PDB file of C-alpha atoms in Angstrom:
ATOM      1  CA  MET A   1       3.956  66.519 -11.099  1.00 98.00           C
ATOM      2  CA  ILE A   2       1.188  67.392 -13.712  1.00 98.00           C
ATOM      3  CA  TYR A   3      -1.077  64.620 -15.231  1.00 98.00           C
ATOM      4  CA  PHE A   4      -4.160  64.702 -17.623  1.00 98.00           C
ATOM      5  CA  THR A   5      -7.329  62.483 -17.699  1.00 98.00           C
ATOM      6  CA  ALA A   6     -11.036  62.611 -19.506  1.00 97.00           C
ATOM      7  CA  ASP A   7     -13.990  60.583 -19.617  1.00 97.00           C
ATOM      8  CA  GLN A   8     -14.231  58.379 -15.837  1.00 97.00           C
ATOM      9  CA  HIS A   9     -17.821  58.755 -15.921  1.00 96.00           C
ATOM     10  CA  PHE A  10     -18.081  57.772 -12.207  1.00 97.00           C
ATOM     11  CA  GLY A  11     -21.013  56.012 -11.806  1.00 96.00           C
ATOM     12  CA  HIS A  12     -22.128  55.393 -14.973  1.00 96.00           C
ATOM     13  CA  ALA A  13     -23.135  51.944 -15.571  1.00 96.00           C
ATOM     14  CA  ASN A  14     -23.924  52.323 -19.519  1.00 95.00           C
ATOM     15  CA  VAL A  15     -20.219  53.341 -20.127  1.00 96.00           C
ATOM     16  CA  ILE A  16     -18.848  49.879 -18.774  1.00 96.00           C
ATOM     17  CA  ARG A  17     -20.819  48.003 -21.768  1.00 94.00           C
ATOM     18  CA  HIS A  18     -20.511  51.106 -24.522  1.00 92.00           C
ATOM     19  CA  CYS A  19     -16.586  50.998 -23.707  1.00 92.00           C
ATOM     20  CA  THR A  20     -16.035  47.320 -22.783  1.00 93.00           C
ATOM     21  CA  ARG A  21     -14.671  48.865 -19.199  1.00 95.00           C
ATOM     22  CA  PRO A  22     -13.431  45.417 -17.578  1.00 97.00           C
ATOM     23  CA  PHE A  23     -15.620  45.851 -14.482  1.00 97.00           C
ATOM     24  CA  SER A  24     -18.798  44.273 -13.037  1.00 98.00           C
ATOM     25  CA  SER A  25     -20.696  47.140 -11.971  1.00 98.00           C
ATOM     26  CA  ALA A  26     -20.426  51.176 -11.565  1.00 97.00           C
ATOM     27  CA  SER A  27     -19.364  50.709  -7.873  1.00 97.00           C
ATOM     28  CA  GLU A  28     -16.487  48.278  -8.731  1.00 98.00           C
ATOM     29  CA  MET A  29     -14.923  50.877 -11.682  1.00 98.00           C
ATOM     30  CA  ASP A  30     -15.565  54.000  -9.733  1.00 98.00           C
ATOM     31  CA  GLU A  31     -13.292  51.861  -6.851  1.00 98.00           C
ATOM     32  CA  ALA A  32     -10.556  51.133  -9.643  1.00 98.00           C
ATOM     33  CA  LEU A  33     -10.541  54.603 -11.538  1.00 98.00           C
ATOM     34  CA  ILE A  34      -9.969  56.283  -7.606  1.00 98.00           C
ATOM     35  CA  ASP A  35      -7.509  53.794  -6.609  1.00 98.00           C
ATOM     36  CA  ASN A  36      -5.766  54.236 -10.090  1.00 98.00           C
ATOM     37  CA  TRP A  37      -6.112  57.993  -9.641  1.00 98.00           C
ATOM     38  CA  ASN A  38      -4.552  58.387  -6.267  1.00 98.00           C
ATOM     39  CA  SER A  39      -1.542  55.560  -7.035  1.00 98.00           C
ATOM     40  CA  ALA A  40      -0.419  58.007  -9.556  1.00 98.00           C
ATOM     41  CA  VAL A  41      -1.249  61.684  -8.407  1.00 98.00           C
ATOM     42  CA  THR A  42      -0.118  63.234  -4.872  1.00 98.00           C
ATOM     43  CA  PRO A  43      -2.164  65.922  -2.803  1.00 98.00           C
ATOM     44  CA  LYS A  44       0.495  69.049  -4.599  1.00 98.00           C
ATOM     45  CA  ASP A  45       0.377  67.502  -7.951  1.00 98.00           C
ATOM     46  CA  GLU A  46      -2.165  69.392 -10.534  1.00 98.00           C
ATOM     47  CA  ILE A  47      -4.561  67.375 -12.426  1.00 98.00           C
ATOM     48  CA  TYR A  48      -6.072  68.535 -15.811  1.00 98.00           C
ATOM     49  CA  ILE A  49      -9.693  66.698 -16.487  1.00 98.00           C
ATOM     50  CA  LEU A  50     -11.022  67.022 -19.563  1.00 98.00           C
ATOM     51  CA  GLY A  51     -14.286  66.703 -19.160  1.00 96.00           C
ATOM     52  CA  ASP A  52     -16.982  63.806 -18.775  1.00 96.00           C
ATOM     53  CA  LEU A  53     -16.229  63.167 -14.948  1.00 97.00           C
ATOM     54  CA  THR A  54     -19.992  61.778 -13.638  1.00 94.00           C
ATOM     55  CA  MET A  55     -23.701  62.245 -15.303  1.00 92.00           C
ATOM     56  CA  ARG A  56     -24.271  62.304 -11.605  1.00 92.00           C
ATOM     57  CA  PRO A  57     -25.479  65.158  -9.228  1.00 92.00           C
ATOM     58  CA  ALA A  58     -23.417  68.057  -8.308  1.00 92.00           C
ATOM     59  CA  SER A  59     -23.113  66.227  -4.678  1.00 93.00           C
ATOM     60  CA  GLU A  60     -22.116  62.791  -5.867  1.00 94.00           C
ATOM     61  CA  ALA A  61     -19.477  64.927  -7.788  1.00 95.00           C
ATOM     62  CA  HIS A  62     -18.354  66.657  -5.279  1.00 95.00           C
ATOM     63  CA  ARG A  63     -18.033  63.305  -3.100  1.00 95.00           C
ATOM     64  CA  TYR A  64     -15.818  62.059  -5.947  1.00 97.00           C
ATOM     65  CA  LEU A  65     -13.467  64.925  -6.375  1.00 97.00           C
ATOM     66  CA  SER A  66     -13.054  64.873  -2.216  1.00 97.00           C
ATOM     67  CA  ARG A  67     -11.650  61.422  -2.357  1.00 98.00           C
ATOM     68  CA  LEU A  68      -8.993  62.200  -5.759  1.00 98.00           C
ATOM     69  CA  ASN A  69      -5.508  64.121  -5.060  1.00 98.00           C
ATOM     70  CA  GLY A  70      -4.109  66.528  -6.707  1.00 98.00           C
ATOM     71  CA  ARG A  71      -5.259  70.570  -7.551  1.00 98.00           C
ATOM     72  CA  LYS A  72      -7.485  70.069 -10.227  1.00 98.00           C
ATOM     73  CA  TYR A  73      -8.092  71.724 -12.887  1.00 98.00           C
ATOM     74  CA  PHE A  74     -11.921  71.379 -15.277  1.00 96.00           C
ATOM     75  CA  ILE A  75     -12.382  71.454 -19.193  1.00 97.00           C
ATOM     76  CA  LYS A  76     -16.064  70.873 -19.899  1.00 96.00           C
ATOM     77  CA  GLY A  77     -17.238  67.863 -21.370  1.00 93.00           C
ATOM     78  CA  ASN A  78     -20.875  67.265 -23.238  1.00 92.00           C
ATOM     79  CA  HIS A  79     -21.949  65.228 -19.754  1.00 90.00           C
ATOM     80  CA  ASP A  80     -21.234  67.941 -16.819  1.00 88.00           C
ATOM     81  CA  ARG A  81     -24.437  68.581 -16.701  1.00 87.00           C
ATOM     82  CA  PHE A  82     -23.755  68.666 -12.588  1.00 85.00           C
ATOM     83  CA  LEU A  83     -21.857  71.679 -12.780  1.00 86.00           C
ATOM     84  CA  LYS A  84     -25.305  73.754 -13.739  1.00 86.00           C
ATOM     85  CA  ARG A  85     -25.644  72.740  -9.314  1.00 83.00           C
ATOM     86  CA  PHE A  86     -21.951  73.277  -8.683  1.00 82.00           C
ATOM     87  CA  ALA A  87     -22.003  76.501  -6.834  1.00 83.00           C
ATOM     88  CA  PRO A  88     -21.773  74.927  -3.441  1.00 81.00           C
ATOM     89  CA  TYR A  89     -18.923  72.546  -4.280  1.00 83.00           C
ATOM     90  CA  GLU A  90     -17.120  75.535  -6.752  1.00 86.00           C
ATOM     91  CA  ASN A  91     -14.001  75.185  -4.539  1.00 92.00           C
ATOM     92  CA  ASP A  92     -12.844  71.476  -5.697  1.00 95.00           C
ATOM     93  CA  PHE A  93     -11.952  73.192  -8.737  1.00 95.00           C
ATOM     94  CA  GLU A  94      -8.906  75.564  -9.054  1.00 96.00           C
ATOM     95  CA  TRP A  95     -10.994  77.097 -12.654  1.00 95.00           C
ATOM     96  CA  VAL A  96     -13.952  75.552 -14.933  1.00 95.00           C
ATOM     97  CA  LYS A  97     -13.330  76.370 -18.234  1.00 96.00           C
ATOM     98  CA  ASP A  98     -14.354  75.572 -22.101  1.00 96.00           C
ATOM     99  CA  TYR A  99     -10.781  75.347 -23.492  1.00 97.00           C
ATOM    100  CA  HIS A 100      -7.958  76.284 -22.184  1.00 98.00           C
ATOM    101  CA  MET A 101      -3.806  76.644 -23.795  1.00 98.00           C
ATOM    102  CA  LEU A 102      -1.381  75.474 -20.686  1.00 98.00           C
ATOM    103  CA  TYR A 103       2.231  76.924 -21.617  1.00 98.00           C
ATOM    104  CA  VAL A 104       5.235  74.798 -19.021  1.00 97.00           C
ATOM    105  CA  ASP A 105       8.417  75.343 -20.175  1.00 95.00           C
ATOM    106  CA  LYS A 106       7.701  77.344 -23.362  1.00 95.00           C
ATOM    107  CA  GLN A 107       5.798  74.183 -24.457  1.00 97.00           C
ATOM    108  CA  CYS A 108       2.059  74.970 -25.086  1.00 98.00           C
ATOM    109  CA  PHE A 109      -0.359  72.149 -24.580  1.00 98.00           C
ATOM    110  CA  VAL A 110      -4.194  72.653 -25.939  1.00 98.00           C
ATOM    111  CA  LEU A 111      -6.521  71.546 -23.698  1.00 98.00           C
ATOM    112  CA  PHE A 112     -10.085  70.564 -25.110  1.00 97.00           C
ATOM    113  CA  HIS A 113     -13.081  67.570 -23.999  1.00 96.00           C
ATOM    114  CA  TYR A 114     -12.928  67.351 -27.911  1.00 94.00           C
ATOM    115  CA  PRO A 115     -10.680  66.044 -30.237  1.00 93.00           C
ATOM    116  CA  ILE A 116      -9.954  68.894 -33.253  1.00 90.00           C
ATOM    117  CA  LEU A 117      -8.155  68.437 -36.406  1.00 87.00           C
ATOM    118  CA  GLU A 118      -6.090  72.040 -35.877  1.00 89.00           C
ATOM    119  CA  TRP A 119      -5.550  73.935 -32.832  1.00 93.00           C
ATOM    120  CA  ALA A 120      -3.897  76.885 -31.821  1.00 92.00           C
ATOM    121  CA  ASN A 121      -0.468  77.347 -32.494  1.00 93.00           C
ATOM    122  CA  TYR A 122      -0.754  74.667 -34.350  1.00 90.00           C
ATOM    123  CA  TYR A 123       2.507  75.227 -36.491  1.00 91.00           C
ATOM    124  CA  ARG A 124       4.346  76.158 -33.398  1.00 93.00           C
ATOM    125  CA  GLY A 125       4.362  72.665 -32.035  1.00 93.00           C
ATOM    126  CA  ALA A 126       1.748  72.983 -29.604  1.00 96.00           C
ATOM    127  CA  ILE A 127      -0.244  69.991 -28.170  1.00 96.00           C
ATOM    128  CA  HIS A 128      -3.308  69.029 -28.378  1.00 95.00           C
ATOM    129  CA  LEU A 129      -4.601  66.530 -25.602  1.00 96.00           C
ATOM    130  CA  TYR A 130      -8.212  65.313 -25.864  1.00 95.00           C
ATOM    131  CA  GLY A 131     -11.002  62.938 -24.309  1.00 94.00           C
ATOM    132  CA  HIS A 132     -14.793  62.281 -25.568  1.00 92.00           C
ATOM    133  CA  VAL A 133     -14.416  59.195 -28.300  1.00 89.00           C
ATOM    134  CA  HIS A 134     -13.295  56.922 -25.814  1.00 83.00           C
ATOM    135  CA  ASN A 135     -11.758  53.807 -26.763  1.00 82.00           C
ATOM    136  CA  ALA A 136     -14.561  53.991 -30.179  1.00 68.00           C
ATOM    137  CA  GLN A 137     -13.284  52.286 -33.800  1.00 64.00           C
ATOM    138  CA  SER A 138     -15.151  54.528 -35.019  1.00 58.00           C
ATOM    139  CA  SER A 139     -13.410  56.929 -34.270  1.00 66.00           C
ATOM    140  CA  ALA A 140      -9.923  55.632 -35.333  1.00 65.00           C
ATOM    141  CA  LYS A 141     -10.218  56.865 -38.728  1.00 62.00           C
ATOM    142  CA  LEU A 142     -11.253  60.634 -38.264  1.00 68.00           C
ATOM    143  CA  LEU A 143      -8.400  60.488 -35.321  1.00 70.00           C
ATOM    144  CA  GLU A 144      -5.458  59.515 -38.399  1.00 71.00           C
ATOM    145  CA  GLY A 145      -6.346  62.899 -40.226  1.00 66.00           C
ATOM    146  CA  MET A 146      -4.405  64.815 -37.168  1.00 70.00           C
ATOM    147  CA  LYS A 147      -1.192  65.427 -38.666  1.00 73.00           C
ATOM    148  CA  GLY A 148       0.218  67.715 -35.592  1.00 76.00           C
ATOM    149  CA  PRO A 149       1.036  65.979 -31.922  1.00 91.00           C
ATOM    150  CA  ALA A 150      -2.171  65.129 -30.707  1.00 91.00           C
ATOM    151  CA  PHE A 151      -3.297  62.367 -27.472  1.00 93.00           C
ATOM    152  CA  ASN A 152      -6.324  61.542 -26.320  1.00 93.00           C
ATOM    153  CA  VAL A 153      -6.113  61.351 -22.539  1.00 96.00           C
ATOM    154  CA  GLY A 154      -9.014  59.557 -21.740  1.00 95.00           C
ATOM    155  CA  VAL A 155      -9.096  56.783 -19.155  1.00 97.00           C
ATOM    156  CA  ASP A 156     -10.052  54.133 -21.744  1.00 94.00           C
ATOM    157  CA  VAL A 157      -7.011  54.362 -23.996  1.00 92.00           C
ATOM    158  CA  ASN A 158      -4.796  54.762 -21.015  1.00 95.00           C
ATOM    159  CA  ASP A 159      -5.138  52.094 -18.575  1.00 96.00           C
ATOM    160  CA  TYR A 160      -7.673  53.894 -16.630  1.00 97.00           C
ATOM    161  CA  ARG A 161      -5.576  55.934 -15.133  1.00 97.00           C
ATOM    162  CA  PRO A 162      -4.086  59.985 -15.518  1.00 98.00           C
ATOM    163  CA  VAL A 163      -1.113  60.462 -17.740  1.00 98.00           C
ATOM    164  CA  SER A 164       1.612  62.385 -17.089  1.00 98.00           C
ATOM    165  CA  ILE A 165       3.120  65.276 -18.780  1.00 98.00           C
ATOM    166  CA  ASP A 166       6.212  63.274 -18.913  1.00 97.00           C
ATOM    167  CA  ASP A 167       4.735  60.561 -20.850  1.00 96.00           C
ATOM    168  CA  ILE A 168       3.226  62.820 -23.029  1.00 96.00           C
ATOM    169  CA  MET A 169       6.257  64.487 -23.978  1.00 96.00           C
ATOM    170  CA  LYS A 170       7.627  61.032 -24.347  1.00 94.00           C
ATOM    171  CA  LYS A 171       5.016  60.352 -26.971  1.00 89.00           C
ATOM    172  CA  ALA A 172       5.209  64.034 -28.607  1.00 90.00           C
ATOM    173  CA  ASN A 173       8.858  63.087 -29.196  1.00 88.00           C
ATOM    174  CA  GLN A 174       8.192  59.777 -30.833  1.00 84.00           C
ATOM    175  CA  LYS A 175       5.658  61.430 -32.853  1.00 68.00           C
TER     176      LYS A 175
END
């Protein structure tokens, strides 16, 4: 199975308040996110992380990643400074990119941390997956302008768990 996720912000206590996450501490949030991830994703699954994994140092990012199932592919987010010193742990990811076009059974998925109004193959049915905006009401009006199939795969709007490609396709077919 293929999964997508974004905006975990492991170890970031302030995100609880900013996004009204239902956790009393960063450690409680971290454990819930890890449990939710591993209850869906098996070690053989692929998971595309669309940024903002953690603001913690590289060694701590590695500790989180070592507890998470799946073959991990990483799209950089604006808070992923740990990547600057991540060389000792580079095997935690299959690859790290700024942007990626994923093809699955002739369906194109455009993966980017940020929502964009128009993307590669927009007029050919490509589906855009993004994070970054969490559950911000301030972004709701802006996102209404997105006409093509585009979905926020961030944990704040997906019950704090990864989203399967099957669920994305169901949503796309409804849109």
